[in-house]
């Protein structure tokens, strides 16, 4: 067997999406992430378990039985905890940088120099203003927006004393108390990030527990940035509602100008959607049948949720659409963009267009996207680069896997409430809490996070979802997890018939019947809530369930799972979900096992303090079982506490 054949066989063991396997099976002129993962083996065990320190340049210091301390005297628990804080800080920085761009665009809009943007959802603006008791009656939307933006900016920049308002007003009263008691309520986003970076400098904090608390405080800054990002995007681009489309490589249309939007920030991708509509005739003049947009990663999720743009693939396979030979341009903004796309593009007829001053790739086209001046014109420039690409591609060979699946997406919390309102207009959330109390639904699980080649691409996402659906768990999804489900057909109504247990089927069908006149089609098996930034939507739902049941989040049958977590952002999100009181499964063991103490805090002690905790489980079947056990335990305990309270005429225990 030749080396290349051997390699392809191993590669085929690292993915389950037939479109991905189709492309990986070809003789490709360039390597992919799947090949590079193999080339990186074996990976360093010190790094893998978190006991390599490079905080100062006396290092790297690696902890071994022979050398149990770094040069400065730091032990394994300090090094692991410090690395963890730095990861969470990286994630919080990324999310809040994203939100900051949106806030700055809103500020420019208020000052009259972001002419291509406007308030798309007055309703959401009013809802956010009311949350903070900002007056709305008799005021123009721009006046209200000015107050909302000022408050959000204060939550980003406050120094010294004070607390983040976006947390105080969006979580349960019990969580506010807990965060204050544990001293993890951040003062502001930027303050938390700066303070965490300082606290982990050489010669600073060596106390692992203090460091872990800092990680949680910083993760709450991450939550803040994300929540503000979602709220502001909804105001600027509209609140998602159900959309019907398709996903996977089969959405690439060889007769059209194919443009993929990739990254995270809707400021650009929303403009690309507008520009594509306006330049359809130019594409036709170039001989194309029109423009086909498609999404990758979270900017793909953003334009799927609000515009119905089809997702072509998710993080791990982002290079592969290029290898069909039919992608004319791939425009990227920020985060999760593999530099490898440029190498791939150079072997095919694809133009990579970078647009952020913070995320450039050597060799790519660069347009310094400025949302404050000529956003739409710049988006048109990008589309024209795609049209040029098409002109050059005409007549050349392309090979597109003929694989696509139906998708229903667009389930913001507001959209879910609208569905529930058709059954219970007075108290929509009761549709969900009643189903949880009666046992029709066994719980709710948010499926989120990335892809990671330490496990088979997409497999853990799919296996866990199918197993939970069979067991009547209501499933929500965001990020690249949602990308997996879109590509592989689990965001369709057909998947309800194929995979849902009787209880889940009955619940979804009741919603279908009640909403028959409002929906274009039937509801899917999994409810896509948006990009990773939109994980705050899931927390809002958990908060509403807890408030309706009159308990705090640690007592509700709600969990989260990141079956293929990869990025620092995922570590930050997982950490705040634990602080919120949720069991959080992670399907890849993060680099904390080098310290029994830190690992023990994540897996057990966190539960005592916050009610939430991590579960590392790489086997997706076992992971699903552990998630079900966590949901059942919570339902059982909630019932015991309620029955005891009733029997003795007292209020239910607030313990978990
Ligand atoms: O923010 S799930 S690989 S694309 S980090 Fe990145 Fe992970 Fe995908 Fe979205 Ni989220
Ligand atoms: Fe080594 Fe300490 Fe420097 Fe880390 S901070 S690299 S453990 S000397």
Short mmCIF file of C-alpha atoms and ligand atoms in Angstrom, two decimals, residues 95 98 226 262-264 296-299 301 314-316 318 334-337 448-452 461 478-482 531-533 535 564-570 573, ligand 1:
data_model
loop_
_atom_site.label_atom_id
_atom_site.label_comp_id
_atom_site.label_asym_id
_atom_site.label_seq_id
_atom_site.Cartn_x
_atom_site.Cartn_y
_atom_site.Cartn_z
CA UNK A 95 -16.34 37.49 22.07
CA UNK A 98 -16.85 41.06 18.34
CA UNK A 226 -21.86 37.63 24.19
CA UNK A 262 -16.85 32.77 6.95
CA UNK A 263 -16.02 34.01 10.43
CA UNK A 264 -18.29 35.55 13.04
CA UNK A 296 -19.24 28.71 7.20
CA UNK A 297 -18.83 28.85 10.99
CA UNK A 298 -20.70 31.48 13.00
CA UNK A 299 -21.07 34.31 10.50
CA UNK A 301 -25.02 30.92 11.45
CA UNK A 314 -18.57 23.85 9.60
CA UNK A 315 -15.20 24.65 11.18
CA UNK A 316 -13.21 21.48 10.58
CA UNK A 318 -13.73 24.86 6.02
CA UNK A 334 -12.66 37.19 12.31
CA UNK A 335 -12.13 34.08 14.45
CA UNK A 336 -11.91 30.38 13.58
CA UNK A 337 -10.47 31.06 10.13
CA UNK A 448 -22.82 23.67 21.27
CA UNK A 449 -19.19 24.22 20.42
CA UNK A 450 -16.73 23.41 17.74
CA UNK A 451 -15.12 20.55 15.86
CA UNK A 452 -11.90 18.99 17.08
CA UNK A 461 -22.35 15.78 17.81
CA UNK A 478 -25.56 26.77 18.41
CA UNK A 479 -22.20 27.23 16.69
CA UNK A 480 -20.52 24.45 14.76
CA UNK A 481 -22.61 21.84 16.61
CA UNK A 482 -25.60 23.37 14.83
CA UNK A 531 -23.96 31.44 16.54
CA UNK A 532 -21.76 30.76 19.58
CA UNK A 533 -22.32 34.35 20.70
CA UNK A 535 -25.44 30.89 23.60
CA UNK A 564 -16.12 18.53 19.97
CA UNK A 565 -14.91 21.66 21.81
CA UNK A 566 -11.80 23.27 20.37
CA UNK A 567 -11.41 27.02 20.92
CA UNK A 568 -10.64 29.23 23.91
CA UNK A 569 -14.10 30.70 23.34
CA UNK A 570 -15.58 27.27 24.02
CA UNK A 573 -18.57 29.48 27.43
O1 LIG B 1 -17.77 30.74 17.69
S1 LIG B 1 -18.18 26.66 17.43
S2 LIG B 1 -15.16 26.45 15.81
S3 LIG B 1 -17.00 28.92 14.59
S4 LIG B 1 -15.52 28.72 18.37
FE1 LIG B 1 -15.35 28.55 16.06
FE2 LIG B 1 -16.03 26.74 17.74
FE3 LIG B 1 -17.18 26.91 15.43
FE4 LIG B 1 -18.13 30.01 16.08
NI1 LIG B 1 -17.77 28.89 18.28
#
